[in-house]
């Protein structure tokens, strides 16, 4: 039996969401068509829109369905004359704003609000158009939670637009558009038990965002192209399931904490990043000094355990994490970190297997200089 501890990369699709996808696929109809088939497809899309809006305290009309978190964040940053982006953002945000100025973070990866204040003053003087600040709610590699409300209050005082990538936070902690005080929120279905390739950009009431994909007038002319009806239906069902409670989170926190306690007790050289900070309950980023991330990921894979080295990289190549780099992590720890992320299918036996495998690998290879 394999052990899947990479839920931050993607989490298994909930059977109910898969069923919603299957039903939509089995049906016919373009949501823009006026006949009965079209109206049925439209209903699937609008039901899902209600569910996603409900989940984040938004209005259905303010939900723009996209192909995922990456597209949502690209759209959120497309109209920025000046972008201020935290150093620990997901690449989908960093690469969406290549001219952005980087907001520094502390040693645990939490944004520096004083630095942001200074940057906002300078940006306001320099910018001919809108200033967009982008700070994620929870980090995909370390799980660290950002003070997004404080960021939003600060940015709004300077007249800036605030975007928050809540892709990783959704389902693992409360996410509420109004409470966060942001203008733009990115979400992704495949992190909450929905299908891959669908997400949403949710905007605050009255806030406008321009289309980046034009043509067709779908999504109130904010995202052209025939809607991904099966994907959206699956997203809606997954959102509905989440709205009914996140009751497994305390259990996952206990399992995660027990795992970290055992590893650091056995191996005093092990490092758990941002351990003392507010973090997602399911995430742990752990360095085994002396053993590269790549070696660890492959060794765990041979043991039937799926974890990842920082964020998943589409090339399959493991590169050192820009998140840990921004936190100022020393070179020997930087290249020796793996991310363990628990989810709705995780049981105590899974984290037990990981602990045993970690300890065995540490006994075999750990403690020295980086083993290739
Ligand atoms: N933002 C964060 C924090 C993520 O972890 C991810 C996925 O790993 C994304 C954005 C990208 O979302 P998607 O895969 O839906 O494009």
Short mmCIF file of C-alpha atoms and ligand atoms in Angstrom, two decimals:
data_model
loop_
_atom_site.label_atom_id
_atom_site.label_comp_id
_atom_site.label_asym_id
_atom_site.label_seq_id
_atom_site.Cartn_x
_atom_site.Cartn_y
_atom_site.Cartn_z
CA UNK A 1 0.00 0.00 0.00
CA UNK A 2 1.41 3.34 -0.96
CA UNK A 3 1.28 6.38 1.28
CA UNK A 4 0.30 9.70 -0.28
CA UNK A 5 1.58 12.69 1.68
CA UNK A 6 1.62 15.28 -1.08
CA UNK A 7 -1.84 16.82 -0.71
CA UNK A 8 -0.51 20.36 -1.25
CA UNK A 9 0.54 19.32 -4.76
CA UNK A 10 -2.91 17.89 -5.41
CA UNK A 11 -5.40 16.04 -3.26
CA UNK A 12 -7.42 13.00 -4.39
CA UNK A 13 -10.71 13.91 -6.04
CA UNK A 14 -13.65 13.36 -3.71
CA UNK A 15 -15.96 10.62 -5.05
CA UNK A 16 -18.91 13.03 -4.95
CA UNK A 17 -16.98 15.57 -7.03
CA UNK A 18 -15.96 12.85 -9.51
CA UNK A 19 -19.62 11.89 -9.79
CA UNK A 20 -20.58 15.52 -10.54
CA UNK A 21 -17.90 15.61 -13.27
CA UNK A 22 -19.13 12.30 -14.70
CA UNK A 23 -22.75 13.47 -14.85
CA UNK A 24 -21.80 16.71 -16.58
CA UNK A 25 -19.69 14.78 -19.10
CA UNK A 26 -22.56 12.39 -19.79
CA UNK A 27 -24.82 15.32 -20.61
CA UNK A 28 -24.75 17.67 -23.59
CA UNK A 29 -25.19 21.41 -23.78
CA UNK A 30 -23.27 24.66 -24.06
CA UNK A 31 -24.14 27.02 -21.18
CA UNK A 32 -24.52 29.85 -23.72
CA UNK A 33 -27.19 27.98 -25.73
CA UNK A 34 -30.80 28.92 -25.14
CA UNK A 35 -32.35 25.44 -25.56
CA UNK A 36 -33.07 23.04 -22.74
CA UNK A 37 -29.70 21.28 -23.00
CA UNK A 38 -27.93 24.62 -22.82
CA UNK A 39 -30.02 25.73 -19.87
CA UNK A 40 -29.14 22.50 -18.04
CA UNK A 41 -25.44 23.13 -18.56
CA UNK A 42 -25.94 26.74 -17.42
CA UNK A 43 -27.62 25.49 -14.26
CA UNK A 44 -24.63 23.30 -13.44
CA UNK A 45 -22.31 26.27 -13.83
CA UNK A 46 -24.50 28.62 -11.79
CA UNK A 47 -25.04 26.07 -9.00
CA UNK A 48 -21.30 25.68 -8.74
CA UNK A 49 -20.86 29.45 -8.74
CA UNK A 50 -23.24 29.71 -5.76
CA UNK A 51 -21.28 27.02 -3.88
CA UNK A 52 -17.88 28.61 -4.51
CA UNK A 53 -19.20 32.09 -3.61
CA UNK A 54 -20.72 30.71 -0.38
CA UNK A 55 -17.48 29.04 0.59
CA UNK A 56 -15.54 32.32 0.61
CA UNK A 57 -18.32 34.71 1.61
CA UNK A 58 -18.47 36.26 -1.86
CA UNK A 59 -21.35 37.04 -4.25
CA UNK A 60 -22.00 34.59 -7.10
CA UNK A 61 -21.72 37.39 -9.67
CA UNK A 62 -18.21 38.09 -8.43
CA UNK A 63 -16.92 34.56 -9.11
CA UNK A 64 -15.01 34.23 -12.40
CA UNK A 65 -14.28 30.62 -13.31
CA UNK A 66 -10.80 30.05 -14.71
CA UNK A 67 -8.57 27.13 -15.67
CA UNK A 68 -7.04 27.13 -12.18
CA UNK A 69 -5.15 29.14 -9.60
CA UNK A 70 -2.42 30.06 -12.07
CA UNK A 71 -4.80 31.70 -14.52
CA UNK A 72 -6.69 33.45 -11.71
CA UNK A 73 -3.48 35.01 -10.39
CA UNK A 74 -2.31 35.98 -13.88
CA UNK A 75 -5.59 37.82 -14.39
CA UNK A 76 -5.39 39.43 -10.95
CA UNK A 77 -1.99 40.93 -11.76
CA UNK A 78 -2.47 41.71 -15.46
CA UNK A 79 -3.57 45.34 -15.01
CA UNK A 80 -0.91 46.31 -12.45
CA UNK A 81 1.15 49.38 -13.38
CA UNK A 82 3.21 48.54 -10.31
CA UNK A 83 3.09 45.14 -8.61
CA UNK A 84 4.39 44.46 -5.10
CA UNK A 85 4.67 40.72 -4.63
CA UNK A 86 5.87 38.82 -1.56
CA UNK A 87 9.12 36.91 -1.92
CA UNK A 88 7.46 33.63 -0.96
CA UNK A 89 4.60 33.64 -3.49
CA UNK A 90 3.91 30.64 -5.66
CA UNK A 91 5.61 30.87 -9.08
CA UNK A 92 2.22 31.43 -10.69
CA UNK A 93 2.20 34.85 -9.01
CA UNK A 94 5.91 35.62 -9.29
CA UNK A 95 6.01 34.83 -13.00
CA UNK A 96 2.75 36.68 -13.65
CA UNK A 97 4.44 39.93 -12.61
CA UNK A 98 8.06 39.75 -13.77
CA UNK A 99 8.60 43.50 -13.17
CA UNK A 100 7.28 43.29 -9.61
CA UNK A 101 9.11 44.58 -6.59
CA UNK A 102 9.65 41.88 -4.00
CA UNK A 103 8.19 42.32 -0.49
CA UNK A 104 10.77 40.85 1.92
CA UNK A 105 9.91 38.23 4.54
CA UNK A 106 11.36 37.34 7.95
CA UNK A 107 13.19 34.11 8.85
CA UNK A 108 9.88 32.24 9.06
CA UNK A 109 8.65 33.57 5.73
CA UNK A 110 6.16 36.12 7.10
CA UNK A 111 5.91 39.39 5.13
CA UNK A 112 7.57 42.49 6.55
CA UNK A 113 4.73 45.02 6.97
CA UNK A 114 7.06 47.95 7.64
CA UNK A 115 8.92 47.30 4.40
CA UNK A 116 5.59 47.02 2.58
CA UNK A 117 4.51 50.39 4.00
CA UNK A 118 7.67 52.03 2.64
CA UNK A 119 7.24 50.30 -0.71
CA UNK A 120 3.62 51.43 -0.98
CA UNK A 121 4.60 55.06 -0.38
CA UNK A 122 7.22 54.90 -3.12
CA UNK A 123 4.88 53.04 -5.51
CA UNK A 124 2.10 55.59 -5.06
CA UNK A 125 4.44 58.41 -6.10
CA UNK A 126 5.85 56.51 -9.08
CA UNK A 127 2.82 54.69 -10.52
CA UNK A 128 0.82 56.09 -13.41
CA UNK A 129 -1.80 53.33 -13.00
CA UNK A 130 -2.94 50.88 -10.38
CA UNK A 131 -0.67 49.45 -7.70
CA UNK A 132 -1.43 45.80 -6.97
CA UNK A 133 -0.13 44.08 -3.83
CA UNK A 134 -0.06 40.29 -3.91
CA UNK A 135 0.36 38.29 -0.70
CA UNK A 136 -0.75 34.67 -0.37
CA UNK A 137 -2.85 33.46 2.54
CA UNK A 138 -0.88 30.28 3.26
CA UNK A 139 2.39 29.12 1.82
CA UNK A 140 2.38 25.90 -0.19
CA UNK A 141 5.84 24.80 1.01
CA UNK A 142 5.90 25.70 4.71
CA UNK A 143 2.20 26.24 5.44
CA UNK A 144 2.99 29.63 7.02
CA UNK A 145 -0.05 31.90 7.23
CA UNK A 146 0.38 35.54 6.25
CA UNK A 147 -1.22 38.54 8.00
CA UNK A 148 -3.37 39.21 4.95
CA UNK A 149 -5.89 41.40 6.78
CA UNK A 150 -3.09 43.71 7.96
CA UNK A 151 -1.61 43.73 4.45
CA UNK A 152 -5.00 44.65 3.00
CA UNK A 153 -5.62 47.44 5.53
CA UNK A 154 -2.21 48.90 4.81
CA UNK A 155 -2.55 48.63 1.04
CA UNK A 156 -6.04 50.14 1.05
CA UNK A 157 -4.75 53.12 3.06
CA UNK A 158 -2.37 53.74 0.17
CA UNK A 159 -5.10 53.27 -2.44
CA UNK A 160 -3.65 49.97 -3.72
CA UNK A 161 -5.51 46.90 -4.96
CA UNK A 162 -4.92 43.72 -2.95
CA UNK A 163 -4.71 40.25 -4.47
CA UNK A 164 -4.50 37.14 -2.31
CA UNK A 165 -3.60 33.68 -3.57
CA UNK A 166 -5.73 31.52 -1.28
CA UNK A 167 -5.20 28.34 -3.32
CA UNK A 168 -3.40 26.49 -0.56
CA UNK A 169 -5.42 27.91 2.34
CA UNK A 170 -8.85 26.95 1.00
CA UNK A 171 -10.20 23.96 2.86
CA UNK A 172 -7.45 24.04 5.46
CA UNK A 173 -8.50 27.23 7.28
CA UNK A 174 -11.37 29.70 7.02
CA UNK A 175 -11.17 31.88 3.91
CA UNK A 176 -13.53 34.86 3.83
CA UNK A 177 -13.25 37.59 1.23
CA UNK A 178 -14.71 40.31 3.46
CA UNK A 179 -12.76 39.35 6.56
CA UNK A 180 -9.54 39.29 4.58
CA UNK A 181 -10.39 42.71 3.11
CA UNK A 182 -8.85 41.86 -0.27
CA UNK A 183 -10.10 42.85 -3.73
CA UNK A 184 -9.07 39.71 -5.60
CA UNK A 185 -8.82 36.10 -4.42
CA UNK A 186 -7.39 33.13 -6.37
CA UNK A 187 -8.76 29.62 -5.80
CA UNK A 188 -8.10 26.19 -7.29
CA UNK A 189 -10.38 23.13 -7.30
CA UNK A 190 -7.73 20.42 -7.20
CA UNK A 191 -6.48 21.42 -3.75
CA UNK A 192 -9.91 20.81 -2.21
CA UNK A 193 -10.92 17.49 -3.75
CA UNK A 194 -12.19 18.85 -7.06
CA UNK A 195 -10.71 18.16 -10.49
CA UNK A 196 -7.50 19.64 -11.88
CA UNK A 197 -7.65 22.43 -14.45
CA UNK A 198 -10.37 24.57 -12.88
CA UNK A 199 -10.31 27.42 -10.40
CA UNK A 200 -11.71 30.87 -9.81
CA UNK A 201 -10.86 34.49 -9.35
CA UNK A 202 -13.30 35.96 -6.83
CA UNK A 203 -13.53 39.74 -6.59
CA UNK A 204 -14.91 42.01 -3.88
CA UNK A 205 -18.37 43.53 -4.46
CA UNK A 206 -18.15 46.41 -6.92
CA UNK A 207 -14.51 45.68 -7.79
CA UNK A 208 -13.70 45.43 -11.48
CA UNK A 209 -11.13 43.23 -13.12
CA UNK A 210 -10.36 43.17 -16.84
CA UNK A 211 -10.46 40.02 -18.95
CA UNK A 212 -7.16 38.49 -19.99
CA UNK A 213 -8.87 35.90 -22.22
CA UNK A 214 -11.19 37.75 -24.55
CA UNK A 215 -13.88 36.51 -26.89
CA UNK A 216 -17.30 35.03 -26.36
CA UNK A 217 -18.36 37.28 -23.51
CA UNK A 218 -18.56 34.43 -20.98
CA UNK A 219 -18.20 35.10 -17.25
CA UNK A 220 -19.74 38.57 -17.76
CA UNK A 221 -17.02 39.36 -20.28
CA UNK A 222 -14.31 38.80 -17.69
CA UNK A 223 -13.12 35.43 -19.09
CA UNK A 224 -13.89 34.41 -22.62
CA UNK A 225 -14.28 30.81 -23.78
CA UNK A 226 -16.87 28.08 -23.29
CA UNK A 227 -16.95 27.18 -19.63
CA UNK A 228 -15.35 23.92 -18.46
CA UNK A 229 -18.75 22.62 -17.35
CA UNK A 230 -17.62 19.21 -15.97
CA UNK A 231 -14.69 20.79 -14.12
CA UNK A 232 -16.82 23.59 -12.73
CA UNK A 233 -19.48 21.09 -11.62
CA UNK A 234 -16.80 19.08 -9.79
CA UNK A 235 -15.39 22.25 -8.23
CA UNK A 236 -18.86 23.23 -7.02
CA UNK A 237 -19.47 19.83 -5.44
CA UNK A 238 -16.06 19.87 -3.72
CA UNK A 239 -16.80 23.39 -2.43
CA UNK A 240 -20.14 22.22 -1.09
CA UNK A 241 -18.51 19.34 0.77
CA UNK A 242 -16.00 21.71 2.34
CA UNK A 243 -18.69 24.15 3.42
CA UNK A 244 -20.06 21.30 5.49
CA UNK A 245 -17.03 21.33 7.76
CA UNK A 246 -13.31 20.95 8.06
CA UNK A 247 -13.61 18.53 10.94
CA UNK A 248 -10.48 16.54 10.04
CA UNK A 249 -8.12 19.49 10.49
CA UNK A 250 -7.60 19.01 14.29
CA UNK A 251 -6.76 15.33 13.65
CA UNK A 252 -4.30 16.27 10.90
CA UNK A 253 -2.71 18.84 13.19
CA UNK A 254 -2.20 16.12 15.85
CA UNK A 255 -0.70 13.74 13.29
CA UNK A 256 1.56 16.46 11.86
CA UNK A 257 2.72 17.60 15.30
CA UNK A 258 3.40 14.03 16.43
CA UNK A 259 5.42 13.43 13.25
CA UNK A 260 7.53 16.56 13.84
CA UNK A 261 8.01 15.71 17.54
CA UNK A 262 9.19 12.21 16.74
CA UNK A 263 11.58 13.28 14.00
CA UNK A 264 13.18 16.10 15.98
CA UNK A 265 13.44 13.88 19.08
CA UNK A 266 15.19 11.13 17.12
CA UNK A 267 17.37 13.45 15.06
CA UNK A 268 18.31 16.68 16.84
CA UNK A 269 19.88 17.93 13.59
CA UNK A 270 16.49 17.86 11.81
CA UNK A 271 14.97 21.27 11.15
CA UNK A 272 11.26 22.00 10.89
CA UNK A 273 10.80 25.34 9.16
CA UNK A 274 8.59 28.00 10.79
CA UNK A 275 7.61 25.49 13.46
CA UNK A 276 6.70 28.17 16.00
CA UNK A 277 4.55 30.21 13.63
CA UNK A 278 0.94 30.12 12.62
CA UNK A 279 0.87 27.38 9.97
CA UNK A 280 -1.60 25.25 8.08
CA UNK A 281 -2.37 22.19 10.20
CA UNK A 282 -1.52 19.74 7.42
CA UNK A 283 1.89 20.97 6.28
CA UNK A 284 5.43 20.31 7.44
CA UNK A 285 8.66 21.30 5.75
CA UNK A 286 11.56 19.32 7.22
CA UNK A 287 15.29 19.34 6.49
CA UNK A 288 17.43 16.25 6.95
CA UNK A 289 20.89 17.85 6.91
CA UNK A 290 23.38 15.88 4.85
CA UNK A 291 20.84 14.33 2.47
CA UNK A 292 19.62 16.22 -0.59
CA UNK A 293 15.92 16.79 -1.12
CA UNK A 294 16.14 14.84 -4.38
CA UNK A 295 17.70 11.81 -2.68
CA UNK A 296 15.07 11.87 0.03
CA UNK A 297 12.15 12.17 -2.37
CA UNK A 298 13.48 9.25 -4.43
CA UNK A 299 14.21 7.11 -1.37
CA UNK A 300 10.73 7.72 0.05
CA UNK A 301 9.24 6.96 -3.35
CA UNK A 302 11.06 3.60 -3.39
CA UNK A 303 9.47 2.98 0.01
CA UNK A 304 6.06 3.74 -1.51
CA UNK A 305 5.75 7.16 0.13
CA UNK A 306 4.92 10.25 -1.95
CA UNK A 307 6.27 13.56 -0.63
CA UNK A 308 7.84 16.44 -2.48
CA UNK A 309 10.84 18.72 -2.39
CA UNK A 310 9.34 22.15 -1.84
CA UNK A 311 6.87 22.89 -4.57
CA UNK A 312 6.15 20.46 -7.37
CA UNK A 313 8.00 21.44 -10.50
CA UNK A 314 6.51 20.65 -13.90
CA UNK A 315 9.91 19.61 -15.28
CA UNK A 316 10.23 17.01 -12.53
CA UNK A 317 13.57 18.57 -11.66
CA UNK A 318 14.19 19.53 -8.05
CA UNK A 319 15.51 23.06 -7.66
CA UNK A 320 16.25 24.79 -4.40
CA UNK A 321 13.25 26.52 -2.99
CA UNK A 322 12.92 30.28 -3.53
CA UNK A 323 10.73 30.31 -0.42
CA UNK A 324 13.43 28.90 1.85
CA UNK A 325 16.00 31.13 0.14
CA UNK A 326 13.90 34.22 0.87
CA UNK A 327 13.75 33.11 4.52
CA UNK A 328 17.55 33.12 4.58
CA UNK A 329 17.85 29.37 5.23
CA UNK A 330 21.45 28.13 5.23
CA UNK A 331 22.67 26.28 2.12
CA UNK A 332 22.98 22.86 3.84
CA UNK A 333 19.35 22.99 4.97
CA UNK A 334 18.07 24.61 1.79
CA UNK A 335 18.92 21.62 -0.36
CA UNK A 336 17.88 19.08 2.23
CA UNK A 337 14.21 19.95 2.76
CA UNK A 338 11.13 17.94 1.91
CA UNK A 339 7.52 18.93 2.23
CA UNK A 340 5.05 16.56 3.83
CA UNK A 341 1.41 17.50 3.36
CA UNK A 342 -1.52 15.60 4.85
CA UNK A 343 -5.09 15.56 3.58
CA UNK A 344 -8.56 14.10 3.70
CA UNK A 345 -7.38 10.52 3.06
CA UNK A 346 -4.50 10.59 5.60
CA UNK A 347 -4.59 8.17 8.54
CA UNK A 348 -2.27 7.70 11.51
CA UNK A 349 -0.72 4.65 9.79
CA UNK A 350 0.47 6.91 6.95
CA UNK A 351 2.38 9.37 9.11
CA UNK A 352 3.73 6.42 11.13
CA UNK A 353 5.13 4.88 7.91
CA UNK A 354 6.70 8.20 6.97
CA UNK A 355 8.34 8.60 10.41
CA UNK A 356 9.80 5.10 10.23
CA UNK A 357 11.10 5.68 6.70
CA UNK A 358 12.53 9.09 7.65
CA UNK A 359 14.36 7.65 10.66
CA UNK A 360 15.74 4.73 8.62
CA UNK A 361 17.01 7.09 5.90
CA UNK A 362 18.53 9.40 8.47
CA UNK A 363 20.30 6.49 10.12
CA UNK A 364 21.60 5.34 6.73
CA UNK A 365 22.62 8.63 5.10
CA UNK A 366 22.07 11.52 7.46
CA UNK A 367 24.39 13.45 9.66
CA UNK A 368 27.17 14.01 7.13
CA UNK A 369 27.78 16.42 4.31
CA UNK A 370 25.18 16.39 1.53
CA UNK A 371 24.94 12.87 0.11
CA UNK A 372 24.06 12.88 -3.59
N1 LIG B 1 -0.89 28.99 -5.75
C1 LIG B 1 -0.45 28.11 -4.83
C2 LIG B 1 -0.10 28.61 -3.46
C3 LIG B 1 -0.31 26.78 -5.16
O1 LIG B 1 0.15 25.91 -4.25
C4 LIG B 1 -0.65 26.34 -6.47
C5 LIG B 1 -0.46 24.93 -6.89
O2 LIG B 1 0.47 24.27 -6.51
C6 LIG B 1 -1.10 27.30 -7.39
C7 LIG B 1 -1.21 28.61 -6.99
C8 LIG B 1 -1.44 26.94 -8.81
O3 LIG B 1 -2.75 26.48 -8.91
P1 LIG B 1 -3.18 25.63 -10.22
O4 LIG B 1 -2.45 24.35 -10.16
O5 LIG B 1 -4.68 25.48 -10.08
O6 LIG B 1 -2.85 26.47 -11.40
#
